[in-house]
C-alpha atoms as a printed R data frame, in Angstrom:
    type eleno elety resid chain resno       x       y       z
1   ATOM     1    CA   UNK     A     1  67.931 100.735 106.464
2   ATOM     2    CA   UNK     A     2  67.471  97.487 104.198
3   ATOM     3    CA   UNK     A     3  70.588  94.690 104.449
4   ATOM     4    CA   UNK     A     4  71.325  95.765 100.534
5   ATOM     5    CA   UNK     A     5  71.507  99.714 101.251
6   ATOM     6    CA   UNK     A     6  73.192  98.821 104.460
7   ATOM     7    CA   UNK     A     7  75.764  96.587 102.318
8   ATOM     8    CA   UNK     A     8  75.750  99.158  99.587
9   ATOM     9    CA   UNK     A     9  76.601 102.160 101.715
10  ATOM    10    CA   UNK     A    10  79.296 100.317 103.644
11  ATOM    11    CA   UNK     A    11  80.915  99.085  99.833
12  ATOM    12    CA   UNK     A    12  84.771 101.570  99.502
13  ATOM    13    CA   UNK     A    13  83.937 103.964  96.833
14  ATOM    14    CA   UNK     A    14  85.557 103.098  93.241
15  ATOM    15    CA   UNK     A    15  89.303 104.917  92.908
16  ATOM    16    CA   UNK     A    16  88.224 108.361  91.446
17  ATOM    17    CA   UNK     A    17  88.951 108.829  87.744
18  ATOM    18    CA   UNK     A    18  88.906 111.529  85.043
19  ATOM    19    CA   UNK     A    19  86.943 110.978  81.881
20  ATOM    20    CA   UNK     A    20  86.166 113.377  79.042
21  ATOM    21    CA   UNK     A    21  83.141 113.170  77.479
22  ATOM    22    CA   UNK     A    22  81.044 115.117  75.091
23  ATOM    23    CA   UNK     A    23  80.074 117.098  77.787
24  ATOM    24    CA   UNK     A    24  83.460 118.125  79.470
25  ATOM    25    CA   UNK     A    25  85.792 116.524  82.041
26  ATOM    26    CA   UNK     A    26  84.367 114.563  84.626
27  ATOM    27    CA   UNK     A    27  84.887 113.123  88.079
28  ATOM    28    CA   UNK     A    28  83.714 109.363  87.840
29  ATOM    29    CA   UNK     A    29  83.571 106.968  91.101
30  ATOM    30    CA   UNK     A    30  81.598 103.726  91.087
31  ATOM    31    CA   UNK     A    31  78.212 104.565  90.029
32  ATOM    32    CA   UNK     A    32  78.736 108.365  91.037
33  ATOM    33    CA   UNK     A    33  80.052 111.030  88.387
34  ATOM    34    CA   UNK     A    34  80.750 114.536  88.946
35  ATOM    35    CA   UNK     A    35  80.567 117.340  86.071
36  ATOM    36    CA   UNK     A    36  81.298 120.795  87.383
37  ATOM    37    CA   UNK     A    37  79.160 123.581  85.427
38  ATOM    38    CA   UNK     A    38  79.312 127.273  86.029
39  ATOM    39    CA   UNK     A    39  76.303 127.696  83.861
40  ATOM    40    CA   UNK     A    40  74.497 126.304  86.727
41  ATOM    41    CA   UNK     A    41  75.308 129.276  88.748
42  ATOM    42    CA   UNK     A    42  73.660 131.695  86.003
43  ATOM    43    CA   UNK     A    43  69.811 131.867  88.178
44  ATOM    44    CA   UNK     A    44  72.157 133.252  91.011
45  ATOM    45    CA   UNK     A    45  73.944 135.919  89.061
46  ATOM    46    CA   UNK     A    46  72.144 137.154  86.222
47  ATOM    47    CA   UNK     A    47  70.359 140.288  86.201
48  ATOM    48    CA   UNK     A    48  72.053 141.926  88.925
49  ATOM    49    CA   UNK     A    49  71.185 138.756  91.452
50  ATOM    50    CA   UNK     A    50  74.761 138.349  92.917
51  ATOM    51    CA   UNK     A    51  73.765 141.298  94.866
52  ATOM    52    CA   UNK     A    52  71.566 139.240  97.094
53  ATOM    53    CA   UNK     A    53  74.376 136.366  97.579
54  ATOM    54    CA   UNK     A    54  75.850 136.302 101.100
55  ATOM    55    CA   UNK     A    55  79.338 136.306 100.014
56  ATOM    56    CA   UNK     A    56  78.766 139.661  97.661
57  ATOM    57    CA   UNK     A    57  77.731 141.266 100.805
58  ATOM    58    CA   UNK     A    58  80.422 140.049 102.665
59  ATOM    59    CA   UNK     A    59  83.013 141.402 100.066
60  ATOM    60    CA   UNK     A    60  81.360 144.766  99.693
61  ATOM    61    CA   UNK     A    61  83.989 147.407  99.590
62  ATOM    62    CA   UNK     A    62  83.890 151.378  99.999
63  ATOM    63    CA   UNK     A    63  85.654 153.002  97.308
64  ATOM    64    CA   UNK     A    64  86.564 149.765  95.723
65  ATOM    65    CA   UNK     A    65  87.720 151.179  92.712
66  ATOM    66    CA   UNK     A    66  86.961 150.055  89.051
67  ATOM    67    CA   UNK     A    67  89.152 146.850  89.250
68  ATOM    68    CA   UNK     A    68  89.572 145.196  92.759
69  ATOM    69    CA   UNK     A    69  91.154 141.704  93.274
70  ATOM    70    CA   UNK     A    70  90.155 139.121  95.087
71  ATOM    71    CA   UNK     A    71  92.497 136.200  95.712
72  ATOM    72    CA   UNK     A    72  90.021 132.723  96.164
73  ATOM    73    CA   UNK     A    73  92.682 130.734  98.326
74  ATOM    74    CA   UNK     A    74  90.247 127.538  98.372
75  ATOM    75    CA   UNK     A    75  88.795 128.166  94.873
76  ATOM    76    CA   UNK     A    76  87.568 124.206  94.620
77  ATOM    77    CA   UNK     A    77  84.969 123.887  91.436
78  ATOM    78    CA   UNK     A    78  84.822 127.689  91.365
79  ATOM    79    CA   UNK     A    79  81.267 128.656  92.404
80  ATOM    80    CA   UNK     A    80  82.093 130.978  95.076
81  ATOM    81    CA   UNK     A    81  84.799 132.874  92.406
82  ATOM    82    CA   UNK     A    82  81.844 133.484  90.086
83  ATOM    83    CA   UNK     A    83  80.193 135.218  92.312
84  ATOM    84    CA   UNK     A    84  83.042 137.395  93.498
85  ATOM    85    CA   UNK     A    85  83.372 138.134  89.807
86  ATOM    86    CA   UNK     A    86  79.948 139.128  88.756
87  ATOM    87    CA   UNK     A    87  80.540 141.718  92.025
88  ATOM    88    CA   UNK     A    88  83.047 142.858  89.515
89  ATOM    89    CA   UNK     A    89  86.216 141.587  91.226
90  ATOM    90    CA   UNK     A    90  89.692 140.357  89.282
91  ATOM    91    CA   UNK     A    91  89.637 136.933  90.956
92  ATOM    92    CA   UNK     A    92  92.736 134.894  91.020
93  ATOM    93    CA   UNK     A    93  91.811 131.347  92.025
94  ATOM    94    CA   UNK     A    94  93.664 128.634  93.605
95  ATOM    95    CA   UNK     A    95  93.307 125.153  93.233
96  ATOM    96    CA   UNK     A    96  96.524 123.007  94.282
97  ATOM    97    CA   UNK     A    97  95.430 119.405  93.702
98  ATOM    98    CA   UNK     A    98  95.745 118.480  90.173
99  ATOM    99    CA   UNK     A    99  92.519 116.382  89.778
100 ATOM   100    CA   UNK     A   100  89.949 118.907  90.577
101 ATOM   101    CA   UNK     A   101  92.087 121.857  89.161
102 ATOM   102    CA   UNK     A   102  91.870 119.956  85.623
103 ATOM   103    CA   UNK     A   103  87.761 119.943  86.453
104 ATOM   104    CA   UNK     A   104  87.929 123.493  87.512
105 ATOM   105    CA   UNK     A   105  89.986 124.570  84.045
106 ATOM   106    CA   UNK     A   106  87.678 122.259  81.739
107 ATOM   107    CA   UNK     A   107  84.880 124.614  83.356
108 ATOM   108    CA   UNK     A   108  85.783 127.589  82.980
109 ATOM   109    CA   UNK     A   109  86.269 126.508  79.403
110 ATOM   110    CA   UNK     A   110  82.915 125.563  78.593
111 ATOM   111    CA   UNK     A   111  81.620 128.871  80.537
112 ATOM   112    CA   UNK     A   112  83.307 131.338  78.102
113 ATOM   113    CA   UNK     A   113  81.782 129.751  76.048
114 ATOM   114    CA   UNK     A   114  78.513 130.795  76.552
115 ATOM   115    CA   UNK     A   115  77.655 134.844  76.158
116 ATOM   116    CA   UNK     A   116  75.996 135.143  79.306
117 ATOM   117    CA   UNK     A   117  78.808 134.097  81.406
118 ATOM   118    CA   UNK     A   118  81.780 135.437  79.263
119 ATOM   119    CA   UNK     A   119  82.149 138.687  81.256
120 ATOM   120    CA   UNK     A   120  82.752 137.328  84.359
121 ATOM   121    CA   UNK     A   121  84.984 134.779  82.972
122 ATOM   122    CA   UNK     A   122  87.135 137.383  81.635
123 ATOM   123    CA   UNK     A   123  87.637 138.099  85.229
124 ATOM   124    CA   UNK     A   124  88.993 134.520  86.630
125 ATOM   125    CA   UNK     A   125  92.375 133.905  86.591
126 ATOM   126    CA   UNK     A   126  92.825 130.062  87.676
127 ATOM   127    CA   UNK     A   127  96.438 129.148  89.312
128 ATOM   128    CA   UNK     A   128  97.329 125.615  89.530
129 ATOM   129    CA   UNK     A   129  99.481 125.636  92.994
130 ATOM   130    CA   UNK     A   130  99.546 126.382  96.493
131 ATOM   131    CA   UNK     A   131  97.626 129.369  97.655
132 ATOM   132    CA   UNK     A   132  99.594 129.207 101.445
133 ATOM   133    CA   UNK     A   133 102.833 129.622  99.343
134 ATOM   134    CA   UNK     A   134 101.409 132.617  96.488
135 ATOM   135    CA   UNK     A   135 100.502 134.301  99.321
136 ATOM   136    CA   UNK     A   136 103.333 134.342 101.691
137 ATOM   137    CA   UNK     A   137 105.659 135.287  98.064
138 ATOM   138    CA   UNK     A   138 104.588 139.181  98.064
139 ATOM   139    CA   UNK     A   139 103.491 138.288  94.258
140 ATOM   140    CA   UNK     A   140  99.453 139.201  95.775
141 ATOM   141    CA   UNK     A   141  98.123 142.231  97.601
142 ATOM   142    CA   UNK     A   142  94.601 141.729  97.061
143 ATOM   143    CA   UNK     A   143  91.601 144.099  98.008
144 ATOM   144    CA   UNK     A   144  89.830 140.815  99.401
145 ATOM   145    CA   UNK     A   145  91.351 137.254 100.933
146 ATOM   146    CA   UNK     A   146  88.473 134.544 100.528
147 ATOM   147    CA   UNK     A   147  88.962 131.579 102.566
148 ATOM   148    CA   UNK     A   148  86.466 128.522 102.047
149 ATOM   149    CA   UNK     A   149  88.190 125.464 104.094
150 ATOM   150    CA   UNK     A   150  86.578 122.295 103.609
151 ATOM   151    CA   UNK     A   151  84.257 121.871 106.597
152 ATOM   152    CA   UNK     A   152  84.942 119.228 108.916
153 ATOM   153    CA   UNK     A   153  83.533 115.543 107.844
154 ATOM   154    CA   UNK     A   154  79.464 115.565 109.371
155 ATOM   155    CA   UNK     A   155  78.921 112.551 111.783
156 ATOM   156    CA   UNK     A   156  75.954 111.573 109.244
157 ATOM   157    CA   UNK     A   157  77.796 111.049 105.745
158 ATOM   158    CA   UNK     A   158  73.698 111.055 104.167
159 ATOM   159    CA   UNK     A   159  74.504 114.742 104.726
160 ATOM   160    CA   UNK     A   160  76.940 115.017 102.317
161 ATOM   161    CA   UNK     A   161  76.033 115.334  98.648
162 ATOM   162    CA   UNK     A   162  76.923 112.065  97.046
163 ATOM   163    CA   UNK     A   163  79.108 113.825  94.496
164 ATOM   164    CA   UNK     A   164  80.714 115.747  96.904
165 ATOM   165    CA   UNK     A   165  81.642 112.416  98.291
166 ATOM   166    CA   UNK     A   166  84.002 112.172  95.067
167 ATOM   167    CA   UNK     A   167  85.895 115.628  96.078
168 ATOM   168    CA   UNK     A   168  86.351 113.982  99.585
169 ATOM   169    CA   UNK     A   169  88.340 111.317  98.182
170 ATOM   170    CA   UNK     A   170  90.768 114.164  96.879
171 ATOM   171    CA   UNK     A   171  90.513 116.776  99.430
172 ATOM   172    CA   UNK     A   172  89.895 116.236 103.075
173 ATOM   173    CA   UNK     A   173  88.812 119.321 105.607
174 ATOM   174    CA   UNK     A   174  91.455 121.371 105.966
175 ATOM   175    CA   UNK     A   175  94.370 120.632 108.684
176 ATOM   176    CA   UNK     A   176  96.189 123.607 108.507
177 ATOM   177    CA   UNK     A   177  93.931 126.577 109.554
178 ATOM   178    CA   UNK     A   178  96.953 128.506 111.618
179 ATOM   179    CA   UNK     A   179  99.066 128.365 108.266
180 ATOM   180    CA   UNK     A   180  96.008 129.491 106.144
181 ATOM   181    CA   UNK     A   181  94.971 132.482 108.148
182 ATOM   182    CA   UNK     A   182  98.948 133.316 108.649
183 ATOM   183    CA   UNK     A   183  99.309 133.212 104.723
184 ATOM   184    CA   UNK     A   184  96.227 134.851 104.113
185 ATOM   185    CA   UNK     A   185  97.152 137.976 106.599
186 ATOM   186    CA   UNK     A   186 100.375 138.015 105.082
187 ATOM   187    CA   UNK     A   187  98.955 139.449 101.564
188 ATOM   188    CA   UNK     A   188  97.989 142.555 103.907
189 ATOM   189    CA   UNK     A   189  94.422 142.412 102.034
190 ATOM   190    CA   UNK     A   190  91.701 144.980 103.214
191 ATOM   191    CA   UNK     A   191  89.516 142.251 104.071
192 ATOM   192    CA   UNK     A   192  89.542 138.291 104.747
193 ATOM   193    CA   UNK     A   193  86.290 136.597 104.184
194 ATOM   194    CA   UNK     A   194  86.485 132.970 105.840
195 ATOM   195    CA   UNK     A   195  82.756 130.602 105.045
196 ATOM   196    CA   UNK     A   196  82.337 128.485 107.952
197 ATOM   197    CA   UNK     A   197  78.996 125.790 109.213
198 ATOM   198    CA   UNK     A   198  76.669 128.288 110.482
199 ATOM   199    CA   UNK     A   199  77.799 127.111 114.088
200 ATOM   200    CA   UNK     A   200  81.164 126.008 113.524
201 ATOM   201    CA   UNK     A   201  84.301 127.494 115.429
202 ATOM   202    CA   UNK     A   202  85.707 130.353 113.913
203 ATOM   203    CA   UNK     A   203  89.248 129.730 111.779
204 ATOM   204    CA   UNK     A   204  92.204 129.463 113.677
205 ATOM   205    CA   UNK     A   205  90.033 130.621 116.765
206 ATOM   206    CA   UNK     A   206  90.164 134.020 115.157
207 ATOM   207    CA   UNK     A   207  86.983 135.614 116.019
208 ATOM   208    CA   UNK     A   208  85.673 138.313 113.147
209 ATOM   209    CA   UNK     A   209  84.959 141.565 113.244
210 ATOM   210    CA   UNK     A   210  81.441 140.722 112.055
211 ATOM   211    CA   UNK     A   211  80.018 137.536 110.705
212 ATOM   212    CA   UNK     A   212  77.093 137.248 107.846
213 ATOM   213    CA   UNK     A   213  74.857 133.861 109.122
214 ATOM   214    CA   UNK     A   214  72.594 132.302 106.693
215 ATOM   215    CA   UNK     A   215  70.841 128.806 107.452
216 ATOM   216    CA   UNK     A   216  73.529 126.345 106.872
217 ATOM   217    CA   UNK     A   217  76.719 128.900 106.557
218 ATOM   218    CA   UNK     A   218  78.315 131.929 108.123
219 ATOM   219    CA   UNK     A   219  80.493 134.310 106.556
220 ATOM   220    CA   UNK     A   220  83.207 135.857 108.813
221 ATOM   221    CA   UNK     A   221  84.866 139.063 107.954
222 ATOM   222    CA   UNK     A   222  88.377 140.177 109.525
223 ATOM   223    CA   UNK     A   223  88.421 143.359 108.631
224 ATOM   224    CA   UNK     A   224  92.172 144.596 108.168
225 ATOM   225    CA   UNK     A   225  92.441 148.157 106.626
């Protein structure tokens, strides 16, 4: 690595800031900016192509009913909720830090907006608090319990996206896996789906009752009623 990159890489990120533009709310940080956009997740739903998504297979259901619910405890910039969605799930996400749940709300915006994702829209429901507490309240007894903790920090932080590097700034991996898990088996749901690093530890040291592995992530599936 060149003195400059070295320099440059070793330079504190900018404090993160919000900025609307003519495209929708962003994340900006130094010379990195961060614009969440559901469209983008169109080539992996359309057409019946959430079928082949890890995650849809993980939350596949037997007599599921018209209108199941899924609770997205970790929903984050929402990707993982429009795919439960186009499954046909009633998704209620939940995004407690205020930052990235004003990102999250500005995109979900700008997706009804367009025709091609306006069904599944219809079918998030963003909450602006803490999923540990909605859960633990009785006010949720969801079909499906989707838990995507922030993995821990790599050694290598080149193997981070850069604009993830913005959401680290807000969010760091998650400390409380016990408290997550207990919350999440609280809401008696037929199902908890937990993502994990394809070789990571399970949550909480909970082993599944099956796992779904892909390249980079595994899916494991507690499997409750």
């Amino acid at each position: 690595m060149s003195m400059t990159r070295k320099r440059a890489a070793e330079m504190p990120l900018e404090e993160p800031r919000l900025a609307m533009t003519e495209e929708g709310l962003s994340l900006c940080g130094g010379d990195l900016k961060l614009l969440p956009d559901l469209r983008t997740m169109l080539p992996r739903i359309e057409n019946g192509k959430w079928q082949h998504e890890m995650l849809a297979k993980a939350a596949k259901l037997r007599d599921a009913g018209d209108a199941p619910v899924a609770v997205d405890a970790t929903a984050g910039l929402g990707e993982d909720s429009v795919i439960l969605a186009a499954a046909g799930f009633q998704v209620h996400m939940f995004e407690q830090d205020p930052v990235i749940a004003a990102l999250l709300r500005d995109a979900l915006r700008r997706a009804a907006l367009d025709e091609r994702l306006a069904g599944t829209t219809e079918r998030l429901v963003l909450h602006e608090e803490d999923s540990i507490a909605a859960l633990k309240s009785g006010r949720f007894h969801p079909d499906i319990v989707y838990l995507d903790p922030m993995f821990p920090e790599r050694a290598k932080s080149g193997l981070i996206k850069k604009k993830f590097q913005l959401l680290q700034r807000l969010e760091r991996p998650c400390g409380n896996e016990e408290e997550l898990l207990s919350a999440a088996l609280t809401a008696e749901p037929r199902r908890i789906i937990i993502k994990r690093p394809a070789r990571g530890a399970h949550l909480a040291g909970r082993k599944p009752d099956y796992s779904i592995t892909g390249k980079a992530v595994r899916y494991d599936c507690l499997v409750l009623r």
